[in-house]
PDB file of C-alpha atoms and ligand atoms in Angstrom:
ATOM      1  CA  UNK Y   1       0.000   0.000   0.000  1.00 81.00           C
ATOM      2  CA  UNK Y   2       1.669   3.231  -1.142  1.00 95.00           C
ATOM      3  CA  UNK Y   3       0.492   6.478   0.401  1.00 98.00           C
ATOM      4  CA  UNK Y   4       1.689   9.843  -0.877  1.00 98.00           C
ATOM      5  CA  UNK Y   5       1.783  12.025   2.201  1.00 98.00           C
ATOM      6  CA  UNK Y   6       4.958  14.166   2.060  1.00 97.00           C
ATOM      7  CA  UNK Y   7       7.682  14.296  -0.573  1.00 96.00           C
ATOM      8  CA  UNK Y   8      10.218  14.398   2.260  1.00 94.00           C
ATOM      9  CA  UNK Y   9       9.390  10.716   2.788  1.00 95.00           C
ATOM     10  CA  UNK Y  10      10.457   9.844  -0.783  1.00 97.00           C
ATOM     11  CA  UNK Y  11      13.982   9.310  -2.077  1.00 97.00           C
ATOM     12  CA  UNK Y  12      15.352  11.289  -5.035  1.00 98.00           C
ATOM     13  CA  UNK Y  13      14.909   8.120  -7.120  1.00 98.00           C
ATOM     14  CA  UNK Y  14      11.260   7.750  -6.087  1.00 97.00           C
ATOM     15  CA  UNK Y  15      10.576  11.402  -6.987  1.00 98.00           C
ATOM     16  CA  UNK Y  16      12.270  10.994 -10.377  1.00 98.00           C
ATOM     17  CA  UNK Y  17      10.376   7.733 -10.964  1.00 98.00           C
ATOM     18  CA  UNK Y  18       7.026   9.546 -10.580  1.00 98.00           C
ATOM     19  CA  UNK Y  19       8.182  12.312 -12.956  1.00 98.00           C
ATOM     20  CA  UNK Y  20       9.385   9.676 -15.453  1.00 98.00           C
ATOM     21  CA  UNK Y  21       6.019   7.903 -15.384  1.00 98.00           C
ATOM     22  CA  UNK Y  22       4.255  11.251 -15.976  1.00 98.00           C
ATOM     23  CA  UNK Y  23       6.600  12.108 -18.849  1.00 98.00           C
ATOM     24  CA  UNK Y  24       6.160   8.643 -20.386  1.00 98.00           C
ATOM     25  CA  UNK Y  25       2.385   9.050 -20.250  1.00 98.00           C
ATOM     26  CA  UNK Y  26       2.750  12.410 -22.040  1.00 98.00           C
ATOM     27  CA  UNK Y  27       5.022  10.828 -24.681  1.00 98.00           C
ATOM     28  CA  UNK Y  28       2.653   7.897 -25.197  1.00 98.00           C
ATOM     29  CA  UNK Y  29       5.162   5.376 -23.845  1.00 98.00           C
ATOM     30  CA  UNK Y  30       3.109   4.450 -20.783  1.00 98.00           C
ATOM     31  CA  UNK Y  31      -0.474   3.432 -21.495  1.00 98.00           C
ATOM     32  CA  UNK Y  32      -1.173   1.745 -18.136  1.00 98.00           C
ATOM     33  CA  UNK Y  33      -4.756   1.794 -16.881  1.00 98.00           C
ATOM     34  CA  UNK Y  34      -6.437   1.176 -13.547  1.00 98.00           C
ATOM     35  CA  UNK Y  35      -9.588  -0.412 -14.939  1.00 98.00           C
ATOM     36  CA  UNK Y  36     -12.456  -0.390 -12.446  1.00 92.00           C
ATOM     37  CA  UNK Y  37     -10.425   0.810  -9.454  1.00 98.00           C
ATOM     38  CA  UNK Y  38     -12.619   3.069  -7.349  1.00 98.00           C
ATOM     39  CA  UNK Y  39     -11.042   6.334  -6.215  1.00 98.00           C
ATOM     40  CA  UNK Y  40     -12.742   8.720  -3.790  1.00 98.00           C
ATOM     41  CA  UNK Y  41     -11.867  12.408  -4.031  1.00 98.00           C
ATOM     42  CA  UNK Y  42     -12.518  13.888  -0.597  1.00 98.00           C
ATOM     43  CA  UNK Y  43     -12.021  17.637  -0.688  1.00 98.00           C
ATOM     44  CA  UNK Y  44     -12.909  19.276   2.627  1.00 98.00           C
ATOM     45  CA  UNK Y  45     -11.439  22.561   1.352  1.00 96.00           C
ATOM     46  CA  UNK Y  46     -12.214  24.277  -1.982  1.00 96.00           C
ATOM     47  CA  UNK Y  47     -10.180  23.352  -5.053  1.00 98.00           C
ATOM     48  CA  UNK Y  48     -10.440  23.643  -8.808  1.00 98.00           C
ATOM     49  CA  UNK Y  49      -7.084  22.462 -10.213  1.00 98.00           C
ATOM     50  CA  UNK Y  50      -6.196  19.690  -7.779  1.00 98.00           C
ATOM     51  CA  UNK Y  51      -9.690  18.252  -7.446  1.00 98.00           C
ATOM     52  CA  UNK Y  52     -10.607  18.239 -11.101  1.00 98.00           C
ATOM     53  CA  UNK Y  53      -7.173  17.295 -12.412  1.00 98.00           C
ATOM     54  CA  UNK Y  54      -7.299  14.229 -10.126  1.00 98.00           C
ATOM     55  CA  UNK Y  55     -10.781  13.672 -11.502  1.00 98.00           C
ATOM     56  CA  UNK Y  56      -9.486  13.947 -15.093  1.00 98.00           C
ATOM     57  CA  UNK Y  57      -6.502  11.704 -14.295  1.00 98.00           C
ATOM     58  CA  UNK Y  58      -8.839   9.081 -12.826  1.00 98.00           C
ATOM     59  CA  UNK Y  59     -11.050   9.147 -15.925  1.00 98.00           C
ATOM     60  CA  UNK Y  60      -8.019   8.820 -18.229  1.00 98.00           C
ATOM     61  CA  UNK Y  61      -6.950   5.753 -16.205  1.00 98.00           C
ATOM     62  CA  UNK Y  62     -10.456   4.212 -16.473  1.00 98.00           C
ATOM     63  CA  UNK Y  63     -11.040   4.433 -12.719  1.00 98.00           C
ATOM     64  CA  UNK Y  64     -14.490   4.776 -11.224  1.00 98.00           C
ATOM     65  CA  UNK Y  65     -14.714   8.030  -9.297  1.00 98.00           C
ATOM     66  CA  UNK Y  66     -16.574   9.243  -6.218  1.00 98.00           C
ATOM     67  CA  UNK Y  67     -16.530  13.009  -5.652  1.00 98.00           C
ATOM     68  CA  UNK Y  68     -17.438  13.858  -2.085  1.00 98.00           C
ATOM     69  CA  UNK Y  69     -19.078  17.205  -1.293  1.00 96.00           C
ATOM     70  CA  UNK Y  70     -18.889  17.976   2.457  1.00 97.00           C
ATOM     71  CA  UNK Y  71     -21.678  20.577   2.277  1.00 97.00           C
ATOM     72  CA  UNK Y  72     -24.235  17.963   1.165  1.00 97.00           C
ATOM     73  CA  UNK Y  73     -22.884  15.140   3.358  1.00 98.00           C
ATOM     74  CA  UNK Y  74     -23.645  13.941   6.879  1.00 98.00           C
ATOM     75  CA  UNK Y  75     -20.881  16.254   8.098  1.00 98.00           C
ATOM     76  CA  UNK Y  76     -23.678  18.835   8.179  1.00 98.00           C
ATOM     77  CA  UNK Y  77     -25.211  16.596  10.920  1.00 98.00           C
ATOM     78  CA  UNK Y  78     -21.954  16.564  12.861  1.00 98.00           C
ATOM     79  CA  UNK Y  79     -20.103  13.558  11.417  1.00 98.00           C
ATOM     80  CA  UNK Y  80     -16.371  14.014  11.927  1.00 98.00           C
ATOM     81  CA  UNK Y  81     -13.534  14.095   9.378  1.00 98.00           C
ATOM     82  CA  UNK Y  82     -12.188  10.781  10.710  1.00 98.00           C
ATOM     83  CA  UNK Y  83     -15.583   9.038  10.635  1.00 98.00           C
ATOM     84  CA  UNK Y  84     -16.220  10.292   7.098  1.00 98.00           C
ATOM     85  CA  UNK Y  85     -12.920   8.793   5.908  1.00 98.00           C
ATOM     86  CA  UNK Y  86     -13.725   5.487   7.688  1.00 98.00           C
ATOM     87  CA  UNK Y  87     -17.047   5.388   5.813  1.00 98.00           C
ATOM     88  CA  UNK Y  88     -15.296   5.550   2.438  1.00 98.00           C
ATOM     89  CA  UNK Y  89     -12.770   2.927   3.515  1.00 98.00           C
ATOM     90  CA  UNK Y  90     -15.696   0.709   4.549  1.00 98.00           C
ATOM     91  CA  UNK Y  91     -17.285   1.128   1.102  1.00 98.00           C
ATOM     92  CA  UNK Y  92     -14.240  -0.689  -0.260  1.00 98.00           C
ATOM     93  CA  UNK Y  93     -12.798   2.117  -2.380  1.00 98.00           C
ATOM     94  CA  UNK Y  94      -9.254   1.494  -3.656  1.00 98.00           C
ATOM     95  CA  UNK Y  95      -7.712   4.912  -2.899  1.00 98.00           C
ATOM     96  CA  UNK Y  96      -8.520   8.144  -1.073  1.00 98.00           C
ATOM     97  CA  UNK Y  97      -7.450  11.543  -2.398  1.00 98.00           C
ATOM     98  CA  UNK Y  98      -7.807  13.993   0.490  1.00 98.00           C
ATOM     99  CA  UNK Y  99      -7.493  17.751   1.001  1.00 98.00           C
ATOM    100  CA  UNK Y 100      -8.354  19.419   4.292  1.00 98.00           C
ATOM    101  CA  UNK Y 101      -7.725  22.717   6.039  1.00 96.00           C
ATOM    102  CA  UNK Y 102      -6.135  21.284   9.182  1.00 97.00           C
ATOM    103  CA  UNK Y 103      -2.308  21.065   9.177  1.00 97.00           C
ATOM    104  CA  UNK Y 104      -1.175  17.412   9.124  1.00 98.00           C
ATOM    105  CA  UNK Y 105      -4.740  16.002   9.037  1.00 98.00           C
ATOM    106  CA  UNK Y 106      -3.268  12.684   7.937  1.00 98.00           C
ATOM    107  CA  UNK Y 107      -1.750  11.998  11.390  1.00 98.00           C
ATOM    108  CA  UNK Y 108      -5.140  10.870  12.697  1.00 98.00           C
ATOM    109  CA  UNK Y 109      -5.528   8.447   9.752  1.00 98.00           C
ATOM    110  CA  UNK Y 110      -2.146   6.751   9.416  1.00 97.00           C
ATOM    111  CA  UNK Y 111      -2.186   3.236  10.834  1.00 97.00           C
ATOM    112  CA  UNK Y 112      -5.986   3.260  10.983  1.00 98.00           C
ATOM    113  CA  UNK Y 113      -6.939   3.399   7.297  1.00 98.00           C
ATOM    114  CA  UNK Y 114      -5.993   0.448   5.123  1.00 97.00           C
ATOM    115  CA  UNK Y 115      -6.389   2.141   1.749  1.00 97.00           C
ATOM    116  CA  UNK Y 116      -3.720   4.281   0.014  1.00 98.00           C
ATOM    117  CA  UNK Y 117      -4.027   7.943   1.002  1.00 98.00           C
ATOM    118  CA  UNK Y 118      -2.916  10.667  -1.401  1.00 98.00           C
ATOM    119  CA  UNK Y 119      -2.369  14.110   0.117  1.00 98.00           C
ATOM    120  CA  UNK Y 120      -4.024  16.723  -2.101  1.00 98.00           C
ATOM    121  CA  UNK Y 121      -3.111  19.537   0.315  1.00 98.00           C
ATOM    122  CA  UNK Y 122      -2.830  19.765   4.080  1.00 97.00           C
ATOM    123  CA  UNK Y 123      -3.377  23.166   5.641  1.00 95.00           C
ATOM    124  CA  UNK Y 124      -0.249  25.318   5.401  1.00 94.00           C
ATOM    125  CA  UNK Y 125       2.076  22.317   5.382  1.00 96.00           C
ATOM    126  CA  UNK Y 126       2.417  20.276   2.183  1.00 97.00           C
ATOM    127  CA  UNK Y 127       1.084  20.012  -1.354  1.00 98.00           C
ATOM    128  CA  UNK Y 128       3.092  17.126  -2.828  1.00 98.00           C
ATOM    129  CA  UNK Y 129       1.349  16.825  -6.201  1.00 98.00           C
ATOM    130  CA  UNK Y 130       1.730  20.587  -6.786  1.00 98.00           C
ATOM    131  CA  UNK Y 131       5.472  20.308  -6.179  1.00 98.00           C
ATOM    132  CA  UNK Y 132       5.678  17.286  -8.506  1.00 98.00           C
ATOM    133  CA  UNK Y 133       3.950  19.179 -11.304  1.00 98.00           C
ATOM    134  CA  UNK Y 134       6.203  22.194 -10.690  1.00 98.00           C
ATOM    135  CA  UNK Y 135       9.219  19.888 -10.952  1.00 98.00           C
ATOM    136  CA  UNK Y 136       7.965  18.244 -14.135  1.00 98.00           C
ATOM    137  CA  UNK Y 137       7.473  21.682 -15.704  1.00 98.00           C
ATOM    138  CA  UNK Y 138      10.979  22.749 -14.637  1.00 98.00           C
ATOM    139  CA  UNK Y 139      12.557  19.496 -15.869  1.00 98.00           C
ATOM    140  CA  UNK Y 140      10.864  19.803 -19.275  1.00 98.00           C
ATOM    141  CA  UNK Y 141      12.404  23.251 -19.590  1.00 98.00           C
ATOM    142  CA  UNK Y 142      15.944  22.768 -18.256  1.00 98.00           C
ATOM    143  CA  UNK Y 143      16.426  18.944 -18.511  1.00 98.00           C
ATOM    144  CA  UNK Y 144      18.019  18.962 -15.047  1.00 98.00           C
ATOM    145  CA  UNK Y 145      17.529  20.115 -11.459  1.00 98.00           C
ATOM    146  CA  UNK Y 146      21.020  20.347  -9.983  1.00 98.00           C
ATOM    147  CA  UNK Y 147      22.374  23.891  -9.881  1.00 98.00           C
ATOM    148  CA  UNK Y 148      19.126  25.611 -10.924  1.00 98.00           C
ATOM    149  CA  UNK Y 149      18.055  28.661  -8.924  1.00 98.00           C
ATOM    150  CA  UNK Y 150      14.405  29.080  -7.910  1.00 98.00           C
ATOM    151  CA  UNK Y 151      13.022  32.228  -6.270  1.00 98.00           C
ATOM    152  CA  UNK Y 152       9.730  31.785  -4.384  1.00 98.00           C
ATOM    153  CA  UNK Y 153       7.934  35.094  -3.871  1.00 98.00           C
ATOM    154  CA  UNK Y 154       4.953  36.164  -1.804  1.00 96.00           C
ATOM    155  CA  UNK Y 155       2.951  34.670   1.029  1.00 94.00           C
ATOM    156  CA  UNK Y 156       5.477  32.140   2.307  1.00 96.00           C
ATOM    157  CA  UNK Y 157       3.994  31.957   5.816  1.00 94.00           C
ATOM    158  CA  UNK Y 158       0.680  30.443   4.729  1.00 93.00           C
ATOM    159  CA  UNK Y 159       1.808  28.482   1.685  1.00 95.00           C
ATOM    160  CA  UNK Y 160       1.932  24.697   1.609  1.00 96.00           C
ATOM    161  CA  UNK Y 161       3.422  25.060  -1.894  1.00 97.00           C
ATOM    162  CA  UNK Y 162       6.398  27.016  -0.515  1.00 97.00           C
ATOM    163  CA  UNK Y 163       7.004  24.416   2.183  1.00 96.00           C
ATOM    164  CA  UNK Y 164       6.727  21.404  -0.153  1.00 96.00           C
ATOM    165  CA  UNK Y 165       8.821  23.046  -2.883  1.00 98.00           C
ATOM    166  CA  UNK Y 166      11.611  24.049  -0.514  1.00 97.00           C
ATOM    167  CA  UNK Y 167      12.093  20.622   1.036  1.00 94.00           C
ATOM    168  CA  UNK Y 168      11.925  18.717  -2.213  1.00 97.00           C
ATOM    169  CA  UNK Y 169      13.888  21.132  -4.416  1.00 98.00           C
ATOM    170  CA  UNK Y 170      16.750  21.257  -1.890  1.00 97.00           C
ATOM    171  CA  UNK Y 171      16.902  17.469  -1.997  1.00 96.00           C
ATOM    172  CA  UNK Y 172      17.218  17.592  -5.801  1.00 98.00           C
ATOM    173  CA  UNK Y 173      20.125  20.069  -5.696  1.00 98.00           C
ATOM    174  CA  UNK Y 174      18.124  23.190  -6.593  1.00 98.00           C
ATOM    175  CA  UNK Y 175      19.080  26.464  -4.859  1.00 98.00           C
ATOM    176  CA  UNK Y 176      15.894  27.915  -3.367  1.00 98.00           C
ATOM    177  CA  UNK Y 177      15.521  31.581  -2.361  1.00 98.00           C
ATOM    178  CA  UNK Y 178      12.581  33.384  -0.778  1.00 98.00           C
ATOM    179  CA  UNK Y 179      11.376  36.983  -1.081  1.00 98.00           C
ATOM    180  CA  UNK Y 180       8.435  38.250   0.962  1.00 97.00           C
ATOM    181  CA  UNK Y 181       7.286  41.210   3.035  1.00 95.00           C
ATOM    182  CA  UNK Y 182       8.062  40.790   6.753  1.00 93.00           C
ATOM    183  CA  UNK Y 183       4.451  39.986   7.733  1.00 91.00           C
ATOM    184  CA  UNK Y 184       4.209  37.123   5.201  1.00 94.00           C
ATOM    185  CA  UNK Y 185       7.536  35.480   6.061  1.00 96.00           C
ATOM    186  CA  UNK Y 186       7.902  32.063   7.651  1.00 96.00           C
ATOM    187  CA  UNK Y 187      10.711  32.744  10.088  1.00 96.00           C
ATOM    188  CA  UNK Y 188      12.421  29.368   9.546  1.00 96.00           C
ATOM    189  CA  UNK Y 189      13.722  30.628   6.160  1.00 97.00           C
ATOM    190  CA  UNK Y 190      16.130  33.386   5.095  1.00 97.00           C
ATOM    191  CA  UNK Y 191      14.938  36.109   2.697  1.00 98.00           C
ATOM    192  CA  UNK Y 192      16.549  37.973  -0.206  1.00 98.00           C
ATOM    193  CA  UNK Y 193      15.729  41.199  -2.010  1.00 98.00           C
ATOM    194  CA  UNK Y 194      13.198  40.443  -4.765  1.00 98.00           C
ATOM    195  CA  UNK Y 195      14.530  42.913  -7.352  1.00 98.00           C
ATOM    196  CA  UNK Y 196      18.158  42.021  -6.696  1.00 98.00           C
ATOM    197  CA  UNK Y 197      17.627  38.240  -7.087  1.00 98.00           C
ATOM    198  CA  UNK Y 198      15.023  38.160  -9.879  1.00 98.00           C
ATOM    199  CA  UNK Y 199      17.637  38.688 -12.646  1.00 98.00           C
ATOM    200  CA  UNK Y 200      19.787  35.830 -11.234  1.00 98.00           C
ATOM    201  CA  UNK Y 201      17.286  32.975 -11.101  1.00 98.00           C
ATOM    202  CA  UNK Y 202      16.071  30.356 -13.595  1.00 98.00           C
ATOM    203  CA  UNK Y 203      12.573  30.038 -12.170  1.00 98.00           C
ATOM    204  CA  UNK Y 204      10.400  32.514 -10.297  1.00 98.00           C
ATOM    205  CA  UNK Y 205       7.482  30.961  -8.430  1.00 98.00           C
ATOM    206  CA  UNK Y 206       4.897  33.660  -7.660  1.00 98.00           C
ATOM    207  CA  UNK Y 207       2.565  32.780  -4.793  1.00 97.00           C
ATOM    208  CA  UNK Y 208      -0.925  33.979  -4.052  1.00 92.00           C
ATOM    209  CA  UNK Y 209      -1.683  35.790  -0.814  1.00 89.00           C
ATOM    210  CA  UNK Y 210      -3.714  33.180   1.053  1.00 84.00           C
ATOM    211  CA  UNK Y 211      -6.427  35.572   2.229  1.00 80.00           C
ATOM    212  CA  UNK Y 212      -8.427  32.692   3.688  1.00 79.00           C
ATOM    213  CA  UNK Y 213      -5.543  31.793   6.039  1.00 77.00           C
ATOM    214  CA  UNK Y 214      -4.415  35.247   7.207  1.00 80.00           C
ATOM    215  CA  UNK Y 215      -4.444  35.578  10.979  1.00 74.00           C
ATOM    216  CA  UNK Y 216      -6.959  38.078  12.372  1.00 71.00           C
ATOM    217  CA  UNK Y 217      -5.664  41.609  12.034  1.00 69.00           C
ATOM    218  CA  UNK Y 218      -2.917  40.740   9.505  1.00 71.00           C
ATOM    219  CA  UNK Y 219      -3.143  43.310   6.728  1.00 74.00           C
ATOM    220  CA  UNK Y 220      -1.465  43.058   3.347  1.00 74.00           C
ATOM    221  CA  UNK Y 221      -0.002  46.462   2.415  1.00 79.00           C
ATOM    222  CA  UNK Y 222      -1.532  48.429  -0.470  1.00 83.00           C
ATOM    223  CA  UNK Y 223       2.037  48.651  -1.825  1.00 90.00           C
ATOM    224  CA  UNK Y 224       2.204  44.849  -2.280  1.00 92.00           C
ATOM    225  CA  UNK Y 225       1.863  44.949  -6.088  1.00 94.00           C
ATOM    226  CA  UNK Y 226       4.477  47.708  -6.372  1.00 95.00           C
ATOM    227  CA  UNK Y 227       6.980  45.880  -4.138  1.00 96.00           C
ATOM    228  CA  UNK Y 228       6.276  42.195  -4.891  1.00 96.00           C
ATOM    229  CA  UNK Y 229       4.127  42.053  -8.027  1.00 97.00           C
ATOM    230  CA  UNK Y 230       5.518  40.579 -11.229  1.00 98.00           C
ATOM    231  CA  UNK Y 231       5.060  43.163 -13.972  1.00 98.00           C
ATOM    232  CA  UNK Y 232       6.450  43.911 -17.440  1.00 98.00           C
ATOM    233  CA  UNK Y 233       9.468  45.875 -16.236  1.00 98.00           C
ATOM    234  CA  UNK Y 234      10.464  43.151 -13.775  1.00 98.00           C
ATOM    235  CA  UNK Y 235       9.996  40.392 -16.377  1.00 98.00           C
ATOM    236  CA  UNK Y 236      12.274  42.346 -18.739  1.00 98.00           C
ATOM    237  CA  UNK Y 237      15.065  41.974 -16.167  1.00 98.00           C
ATOM    238  CA  UNK Y 238      14.791  38.170 -15.938  1.00 98.00           C
ATOM    239  CA  UNK Y 239      17.378  35.868 -17.552  1.00 98.00           C
ATOM    240  CA  UNK Y 240      16.720  35.081 -21.222  1.00 98.00           C
ATOM    241  CA  UNK Y 241      15.670  31.465 -20.554  1.00 98.00           C
ATOM    242  CA  UNK Y 242      14.105  31.981 -17.131  1.00 98.00           C
ATOM    243  CA  UNK Y 243      10.485  30.961 -16.602  1.00 98.00           C
ATOM    244  CA  UNK Y 244       7.560  32.031 -14.427  1.00 98.00           C
ATOM    245  CA  UNK Y 245       5.471  29.515 -12.527  1.00 98.00           C
ATOM    246  CA  UNK Y 246       2.501  30.006 -10.183  1.00 98.00           C
ATOM    247  CA  UNK Y 247       0.424  27.315  -8.430  1.00 98.00           C
ATOM    248  CA  UNK Y 248      -2.759  29.349  -9.096  1.00 97.00           C
ATOM    249  CA  UNK Y 249      -5.402  30.498  -8.563  1.00 96.00           C
ATOM    250  CA  UNK Y 250      -3.741  33.876  -9.152  1.00 93.00           C
ATOM    251  CA  UNK Y 251      -4.809  37.306  -8.006  1.00 92.00           C
ATOM    252  CA  UNK Y 252      -4.417  39.277 -11.218  1.00 94.00           C
ATOM    253  CA  UNK Y 253      -2.700  42.632 -10.657  1.00 94.00           C
ATOM    254  CA  UNK Y 254      -1.758  41.714  -7.083  1.00 93.00           C
ATOM    255  CA  UNK Y 255       1.153  39.246  -7.241  1.00 95.00           C
ATOM    256  CA  UNK Y 256       1.090  38.971 -11.047  1.00 97.00           C
ATOM    257  CA  UNK Y 257      -0.022  41.509 -13.632  1.00 97.00           C
ATOM    258  CA  UNK Y 258      -2.696  40.699 -16.178  1.00 97.00           C
ATOM    259  CA  UNK Y 259      -0.308  40.894 -19.124  1.00 97.00           C
ATOM    260  CA  UNK Y 260       2.210  38.533 -17.478  1.00 98.00           C
ATOM    261  CA  UNK Y 261      -0.138  35.596 -16.799  1.00 98.00           C
ATOM    262  CA  UNK Y 262       0.136  34.307 -20.397  1.00 98.00           C
ATOM    263  CA  UNK Y 263       3.397  35.991 -21.470  1.00 98.00           C
ATOM    264  CA  UNK Y 264       6.126  34.003 -23.271  1.00 98.00           C
ATOM    265  CA  UNK Y 265       7.963  33.237 -20.018  1.00 98.00           C
ATOM    266  CA  UNK Y 266       4.872  32.008 -18.210  1.00 98.00           C
ATOM    267  CA  UNK Y 267       4.388  28.263 -17.794  1.00 98.00           C
ATOM    268  CA  UNK Y 268       1.288  28.594 -15.622  1.00 98.00           C
ATOM    269  CA  UNK Y 269      -1.114  26.770 -17.937  1.00 98.00           C
ATOM    270  CA  UNK Y 270       1.559  24.202 -18.796  1.00 98.00           C
ATOM    271  CA  UNK Y 271       1.780  23.460 -15.055  1.00 98.00           C
ATOM    272  CA  UNK Y 272      -1.963  22.856 -14.977  1.00 98.00           C
ATOM    273  CA  UNK Y 273      -1.692  20.524 -17.991  1.00 98.00           C
ATOM    274  CA  UNK Y 274       1.211  18.660 -16.363  1.00 98.00           C
ATOM    275  CA  UNK Y 275      -0.846  18.309 -13.193  1.00 98.00           C
ATOM    276  CA  UNK Y 276      -3.112  15.746 -14.852  1.00 98.00           C
ATOM    277  CA  UNK Y 277      -0.162  13.535 -15.900  1.00 98.00           C
ATOM    278  CA  UNK Y 278       1.607  13.833 -12.551  1.00 98.00           C
ATOM    279  CA  UNK Y 279      -1.603  12.787 -10.796  1.00 98.00           C
ATOM    280  CA  UNK Y 280      -2.006   9.852 -13.177  1.00 98.00           C
ATOM    281  CA  UNK Y 281       1.547   8.824 -12.229  1.00 98.00           C
ATOM    282  CA  UNK Y 282       0.783   9.173  -8.515  1.00 98.00           C
ATOM    283  CA  UNK Y 283      -2.370   7.050  -8.838  1.00 98.00           C
ATOM    284  CA  UNK Y 284      -0.474   4.382 -10.795  1.00 98.00           C
ATOM    285  CA  UNK Y 285       2.217   4.353  -8.101  1.00 98.00           C
ATOM    286  CA  UNK Y 286      -0.387   3.779  -5.394  1.00 98.00           C
ATOM    287  CA  UNK Y 287      -2.663   1.351  -7.222  1.00 98.00           C
ATOM    288  CA  UNK Y 288      -0.751  -0.617  -9.849  1.00 94.00           C
TER     289      UNK Y 288
HETATM  290  N1   CP N 301      -2.859  24.965  -7.087  1.00 70.38           N
HETATM  291  C1   CP N 301      -3.934  24.480  -6.447  1.00 70.38           C
HETATM  292  O1   CP N 301      -3.812  23.690  -5.505  1.00 70.38           O
HETATM  293  O2   CP N 301      -5.134  24.947  -6.901  1.00 70.38           O
HETATM  294  P1   CP N 301      -6.549  24.515  -6.338  1.00 70.38           P
HETATM  295  O3   CP N 301      -6.675  25.077  -4.950  1.00 70.38           O
HETATM  296  O4   CP N 301      -7.557  25.101  -7.284  1.00 70.38           O
HETATM  297  O5   CP N 301      -6.590  23.017  -6.299  1.00 70.38           O
END
C-alpha cells in the first residue's frame, strides 16, 4: 500500500520515478490503466485544479470516481472528518485523495486506514502533487535540477506550496531563495531582495496571498503589487531562458499583472496541464 503524504518521505529516485512515469504518459510510452479501481476524491477545502485534475486523471486511467461534497454530506449533521474517511474505507474504495484545512490532518488516519491515502493539500504544510507538477514543468524546460536557482515570492507563511517546494527542491540540488514582506515570512527561512535576485534565477514561483488563512488583524499592504508584483518591467530583467510559474489560482494585478499571466515566459497553464499527468503517475504508483 503506497500512500503519498509528504515528498520528504520519498527518495530522489522515487521522486524521479514519478516524474518519469508522468513524462512517459505524455510521450505515449506508458499506457497503463487502472480499470475499475474506485477512487474517492474527498475535498474538505475548496479546489479547482487539484480536485478536477485528479478527476481527469482518474477518468483517463479508467477508474471509477466518487466526488465527495462535504456541504451535502452527513458532516452537516456533525459527522467528523475521521468518521467520514472510515465510511469511504468501509465502502471498499481502492484509494482516497484527500485535502483538508487542518495542518497534518493525515496523522489521525495513518495506521488506521488500510487504503492508500494521497495528500491533495494539508493546511499550510504540504502540497506534494503541486510540487511534482512544478518539478515536471521545470525538468521539461531545463532537462536537469542540480544547480538551478528558484526564487519563491509572496505569502510564504501560509503556503503549503512554498514548504513542499523548498524541502523537495533542496533534496534535488536546486538552490531555493525566498522573497516576501516581513508579515508574510515564515521565520524558519532566510529572505533575499526580490529585485536584486530576480535577474539571477532560472525560475520565479509567484505565490498567491492566502487571504483565507491570514491571521486576524494581519493586513497586506496596499504597496504589495508595487513591491512584490511581477510586472512587465520586472519580467524584462529576468534571464533570457528563465520561466515564471505560479500554483494558481492567481490574483491578477496583485502578485502577477494581467499581461504577465500568459506571457512568453509564463508556464502557468503548462503546469496545470502537467498536473493531470503527474496525478495519473501518482495514482499508478499507489494502485498498480
Ligand atoms: N494549485 C492548487 O492547488 O489549486 P486549487 O486550490 O484550485 O486546487
